[in-house]
PDB file of C-alpha atoms in Angstrom:
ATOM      1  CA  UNK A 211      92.124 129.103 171.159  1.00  0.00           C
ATOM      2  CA  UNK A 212      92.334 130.022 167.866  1.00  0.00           C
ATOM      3  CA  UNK A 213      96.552 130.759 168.097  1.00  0.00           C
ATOM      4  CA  UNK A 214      96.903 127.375 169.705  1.00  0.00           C
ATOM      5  CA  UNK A 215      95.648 125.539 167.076  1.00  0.00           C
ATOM      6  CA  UNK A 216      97.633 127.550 164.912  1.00  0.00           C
ATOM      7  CA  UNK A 217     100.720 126.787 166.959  1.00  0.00           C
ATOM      8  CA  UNK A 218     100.100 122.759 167.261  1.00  0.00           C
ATOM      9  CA  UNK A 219      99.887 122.856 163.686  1.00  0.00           C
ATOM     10  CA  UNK A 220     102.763 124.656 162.779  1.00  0.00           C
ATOM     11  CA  UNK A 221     104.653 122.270 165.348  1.00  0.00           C
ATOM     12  CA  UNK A 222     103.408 119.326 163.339  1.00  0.00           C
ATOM     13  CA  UNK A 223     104.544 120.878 159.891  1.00  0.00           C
ATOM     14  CA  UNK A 224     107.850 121.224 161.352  1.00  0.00           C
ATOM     15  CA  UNK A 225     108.242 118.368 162.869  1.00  0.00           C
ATOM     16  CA  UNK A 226     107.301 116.532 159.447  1.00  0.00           C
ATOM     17  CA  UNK A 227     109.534 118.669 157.335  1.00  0.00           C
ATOM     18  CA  UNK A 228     112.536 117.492 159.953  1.00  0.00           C
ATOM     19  CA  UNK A 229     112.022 114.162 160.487  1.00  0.00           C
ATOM     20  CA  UNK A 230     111.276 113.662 156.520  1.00  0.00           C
ATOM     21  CA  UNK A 231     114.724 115.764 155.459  1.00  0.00           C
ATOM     22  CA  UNK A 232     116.678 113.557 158.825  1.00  0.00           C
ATOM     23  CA  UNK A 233     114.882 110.068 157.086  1.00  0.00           C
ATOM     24  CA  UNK A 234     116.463 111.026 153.520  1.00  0.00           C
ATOM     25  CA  UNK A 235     119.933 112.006 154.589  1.00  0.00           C
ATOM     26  CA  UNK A 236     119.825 108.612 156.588  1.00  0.00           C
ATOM     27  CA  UNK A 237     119.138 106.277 153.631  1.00  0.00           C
ATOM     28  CA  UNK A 238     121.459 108.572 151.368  1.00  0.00           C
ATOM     29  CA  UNK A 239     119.212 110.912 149.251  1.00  0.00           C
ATOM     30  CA  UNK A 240     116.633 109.811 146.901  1.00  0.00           C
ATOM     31  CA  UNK A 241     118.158 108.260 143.693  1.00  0.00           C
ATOM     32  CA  UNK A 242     116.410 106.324 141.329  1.00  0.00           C
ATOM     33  CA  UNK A 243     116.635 103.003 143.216  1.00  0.00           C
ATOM     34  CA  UNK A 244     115.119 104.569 146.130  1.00  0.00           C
ATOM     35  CA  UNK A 245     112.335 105.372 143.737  1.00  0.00           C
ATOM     36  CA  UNK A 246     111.983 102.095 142.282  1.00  0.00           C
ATOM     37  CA  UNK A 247     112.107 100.485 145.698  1.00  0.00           C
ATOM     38  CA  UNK A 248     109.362 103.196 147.254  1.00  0.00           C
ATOM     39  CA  UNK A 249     107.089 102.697 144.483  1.00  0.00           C
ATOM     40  CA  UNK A 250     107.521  98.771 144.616  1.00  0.00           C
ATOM     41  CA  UNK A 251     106.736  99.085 148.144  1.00  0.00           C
ATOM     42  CA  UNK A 252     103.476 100.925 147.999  1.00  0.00           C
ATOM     43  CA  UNK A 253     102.782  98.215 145.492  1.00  0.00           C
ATOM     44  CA  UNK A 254     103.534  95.448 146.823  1.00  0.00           C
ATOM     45  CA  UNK A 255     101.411  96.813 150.272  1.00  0.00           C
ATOM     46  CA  UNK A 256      98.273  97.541 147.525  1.00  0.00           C
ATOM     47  CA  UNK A 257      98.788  93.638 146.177  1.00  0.00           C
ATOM     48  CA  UNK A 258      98.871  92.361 149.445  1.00  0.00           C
ATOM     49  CA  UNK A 259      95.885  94.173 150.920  1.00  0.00           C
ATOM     50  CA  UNK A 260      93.798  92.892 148.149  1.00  0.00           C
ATOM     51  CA  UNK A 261      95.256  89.750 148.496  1.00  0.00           C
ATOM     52  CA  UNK A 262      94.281  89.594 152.368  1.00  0.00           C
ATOM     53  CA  UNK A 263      90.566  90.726 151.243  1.00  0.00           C
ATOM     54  CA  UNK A 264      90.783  87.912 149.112  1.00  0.00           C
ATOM     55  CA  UNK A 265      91.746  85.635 151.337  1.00  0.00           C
ATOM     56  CA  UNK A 266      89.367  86.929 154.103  1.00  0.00           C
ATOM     57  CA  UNK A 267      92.521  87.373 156.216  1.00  0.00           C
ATOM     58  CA  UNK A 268      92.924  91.623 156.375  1.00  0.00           C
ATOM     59  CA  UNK A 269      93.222  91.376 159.915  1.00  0.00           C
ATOM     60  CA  UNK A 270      95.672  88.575 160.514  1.00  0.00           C
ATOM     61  CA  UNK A 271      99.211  88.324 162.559  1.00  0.00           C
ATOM     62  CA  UNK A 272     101.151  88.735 158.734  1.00  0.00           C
ATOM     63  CA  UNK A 273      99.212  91.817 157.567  1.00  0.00           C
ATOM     64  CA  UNK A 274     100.725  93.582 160.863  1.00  0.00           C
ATOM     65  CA  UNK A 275     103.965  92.045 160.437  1.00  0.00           C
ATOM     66  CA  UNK A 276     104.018  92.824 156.767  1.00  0.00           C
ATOM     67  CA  UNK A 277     103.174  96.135 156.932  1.00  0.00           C
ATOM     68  CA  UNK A 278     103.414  97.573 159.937  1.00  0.00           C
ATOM     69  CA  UNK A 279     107.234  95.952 160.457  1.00  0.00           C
ATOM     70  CA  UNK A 280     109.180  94.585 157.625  1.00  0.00           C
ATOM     71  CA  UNK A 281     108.398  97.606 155.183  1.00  0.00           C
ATOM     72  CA  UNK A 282     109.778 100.292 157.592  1.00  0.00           C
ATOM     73  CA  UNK A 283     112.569  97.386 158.300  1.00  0.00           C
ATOM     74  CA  UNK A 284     113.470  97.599 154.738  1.00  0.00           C
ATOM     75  CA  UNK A 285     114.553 101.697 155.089  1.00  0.00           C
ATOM     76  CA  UNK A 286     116.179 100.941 158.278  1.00  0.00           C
ATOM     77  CA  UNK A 287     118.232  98.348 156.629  1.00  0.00           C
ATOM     78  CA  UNK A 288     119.073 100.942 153.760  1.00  0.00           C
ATOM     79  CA  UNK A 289     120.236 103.743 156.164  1.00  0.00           C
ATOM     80  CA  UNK A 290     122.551 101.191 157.734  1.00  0.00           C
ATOM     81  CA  UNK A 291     124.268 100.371 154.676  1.00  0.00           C
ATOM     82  CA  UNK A 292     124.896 103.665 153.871  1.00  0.00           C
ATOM     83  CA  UNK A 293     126.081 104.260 157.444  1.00  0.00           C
ATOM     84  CA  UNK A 294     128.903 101.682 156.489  1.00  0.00           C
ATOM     85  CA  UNK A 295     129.497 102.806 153.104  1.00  0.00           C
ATOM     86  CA  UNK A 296     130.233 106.060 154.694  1.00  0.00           C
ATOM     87  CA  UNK A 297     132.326 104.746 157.760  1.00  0.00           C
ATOM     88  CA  UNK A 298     136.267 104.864 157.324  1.00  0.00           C
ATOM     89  CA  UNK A 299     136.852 101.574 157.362  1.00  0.00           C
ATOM     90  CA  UNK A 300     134.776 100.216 154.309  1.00  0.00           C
ATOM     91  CA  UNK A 301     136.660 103.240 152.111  1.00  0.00           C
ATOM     92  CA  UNK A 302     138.620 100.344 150.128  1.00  0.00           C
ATOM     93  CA  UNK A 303     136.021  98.285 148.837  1.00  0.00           C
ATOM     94  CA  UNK A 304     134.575  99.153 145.382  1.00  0.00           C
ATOM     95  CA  UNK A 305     130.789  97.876 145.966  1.00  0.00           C
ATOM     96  CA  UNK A 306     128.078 100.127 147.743  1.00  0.00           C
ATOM     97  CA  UNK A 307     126.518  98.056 150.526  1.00  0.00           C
ATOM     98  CA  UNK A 308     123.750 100.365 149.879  1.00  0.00           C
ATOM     99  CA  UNK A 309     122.829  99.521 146.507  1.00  0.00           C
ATOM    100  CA  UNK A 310     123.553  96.017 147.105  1.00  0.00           C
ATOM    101  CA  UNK A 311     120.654  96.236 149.746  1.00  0.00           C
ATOM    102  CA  UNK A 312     118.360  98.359 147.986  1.00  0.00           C
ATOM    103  CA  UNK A 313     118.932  96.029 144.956  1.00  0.00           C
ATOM    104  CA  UNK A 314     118.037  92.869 147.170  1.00  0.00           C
ATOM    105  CA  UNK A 315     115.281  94.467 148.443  1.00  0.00           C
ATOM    106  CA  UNK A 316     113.935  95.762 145.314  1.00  0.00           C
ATOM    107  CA  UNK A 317     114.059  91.971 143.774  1.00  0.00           C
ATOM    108  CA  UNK A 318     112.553  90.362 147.027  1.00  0.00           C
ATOM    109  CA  UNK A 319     109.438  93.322 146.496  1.00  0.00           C
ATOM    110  CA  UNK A 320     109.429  92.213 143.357  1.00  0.00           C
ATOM    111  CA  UNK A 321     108.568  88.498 143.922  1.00  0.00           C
ATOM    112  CA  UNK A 322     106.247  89.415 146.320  1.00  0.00           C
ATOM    113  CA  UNK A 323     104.525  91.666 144.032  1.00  0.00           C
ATOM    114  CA  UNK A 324     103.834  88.712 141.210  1.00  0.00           C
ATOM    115  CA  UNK A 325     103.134  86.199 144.364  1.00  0.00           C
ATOM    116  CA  UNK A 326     100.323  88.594 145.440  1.00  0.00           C
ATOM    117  CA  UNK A 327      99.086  88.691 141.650  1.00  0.00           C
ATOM    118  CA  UNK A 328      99.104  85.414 140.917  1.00  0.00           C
ATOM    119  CA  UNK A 329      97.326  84.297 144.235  1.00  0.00           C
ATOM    120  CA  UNK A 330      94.681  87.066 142.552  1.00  0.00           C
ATOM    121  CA  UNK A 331      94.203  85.254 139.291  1.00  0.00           C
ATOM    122  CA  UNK A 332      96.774  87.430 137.088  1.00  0.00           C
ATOM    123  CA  UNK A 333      98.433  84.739 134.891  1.00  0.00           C
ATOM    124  CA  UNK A 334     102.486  85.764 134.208  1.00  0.00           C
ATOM    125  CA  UNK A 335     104.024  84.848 130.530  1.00  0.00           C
ATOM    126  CA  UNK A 336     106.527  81.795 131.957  1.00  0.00           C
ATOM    127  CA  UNK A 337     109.899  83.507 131.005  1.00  0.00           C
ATOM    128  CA  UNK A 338     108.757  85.958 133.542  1.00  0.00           C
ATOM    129  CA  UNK A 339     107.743  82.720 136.616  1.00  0.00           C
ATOM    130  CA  UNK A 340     110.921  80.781 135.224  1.00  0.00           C
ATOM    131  CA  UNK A 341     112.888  84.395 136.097  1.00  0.00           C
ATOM    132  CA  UNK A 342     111.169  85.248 139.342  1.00  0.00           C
ATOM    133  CA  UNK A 343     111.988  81.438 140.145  1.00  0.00           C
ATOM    134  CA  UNK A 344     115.357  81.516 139.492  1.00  0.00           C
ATOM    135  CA  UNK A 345     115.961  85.084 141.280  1.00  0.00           C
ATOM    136  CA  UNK A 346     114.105  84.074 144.025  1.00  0.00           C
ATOM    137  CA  UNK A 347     115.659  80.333 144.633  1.00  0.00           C
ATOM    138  CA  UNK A 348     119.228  81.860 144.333  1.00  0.00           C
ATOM    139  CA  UNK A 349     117.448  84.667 147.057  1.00  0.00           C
ATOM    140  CA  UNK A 350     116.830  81.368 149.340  1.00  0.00           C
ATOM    141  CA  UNK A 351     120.277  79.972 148.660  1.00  0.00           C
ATOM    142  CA  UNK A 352     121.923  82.964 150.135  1.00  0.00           C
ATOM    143  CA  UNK A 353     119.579  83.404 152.898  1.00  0.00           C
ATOM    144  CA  UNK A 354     120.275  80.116 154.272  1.00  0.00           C
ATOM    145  CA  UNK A 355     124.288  80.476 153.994  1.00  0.00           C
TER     146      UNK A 355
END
């Protein structure tokens, strides 16, 4: 019984290791904006929980959609762009659709992050809500294109 155990668990270490090292060659490696965005995510997930317990609304239809689908949405989104930055065809442009997503992504966290703040009292200085604003309404412009 004993070996079993042993075995399962050495199956799930594996299978960790190779699904973590198959995750980080699809979104490119981890770079600095991949750490900005990962830590923005976790924090904009913390915000948001406390937000919900807040709002007495933990286990509503957005908490699942927020967290459960757009966050892991976000990675898939990267790994495609660096699909296309890799493919042959892209070769002659001189932007990264990859950092132009992660960038996107990492402002759109961002906003969320003060939205989640302010909804739990935190007061911004208003350079920083005239900023978030502007990002965020030029965000919605593009969006809607």
């Amino acid at each position: 019984m004993k070996d079993i155990f042993e075995n399962l668990l050495n199956y799930i270490q594996n299978s960790i290791f190779w699904l973590s090292a198959g995750f980080i060659s699809a979104i490119g490696g981890i770079d600095g904006d991949i750490r900005v965005l990962f830590y923005l995510t976790i924090i904009d997930c913390i915000t948001g929980f406390l937000k919900a317990i807040k709002e007495r609304n933990v286990l509503s239809k957005n908490m699942f959609i927020g967290f459960i689908i757009r966050k892991p949405a976000i990675y898939l989104g990267i790994a495609t762009m660096y699909q296309l930055d890799k493919a042959s065809f892209m070769k002659d442009i001189n932007i990264s659709l990859r950092v132009c997503m992660i960038t996107g992504c990492i402002i759109m966290e961002s906003i969320s992050i003060m939205e989640n703040l302010t909804k739990l009292g935190i007061k911004f200085p208003s350079i920083i809500e005239n900023i978030l604003a502007v990002k965020k309404e030029s965000l919605d412009k593009d969006k809607s294109k």
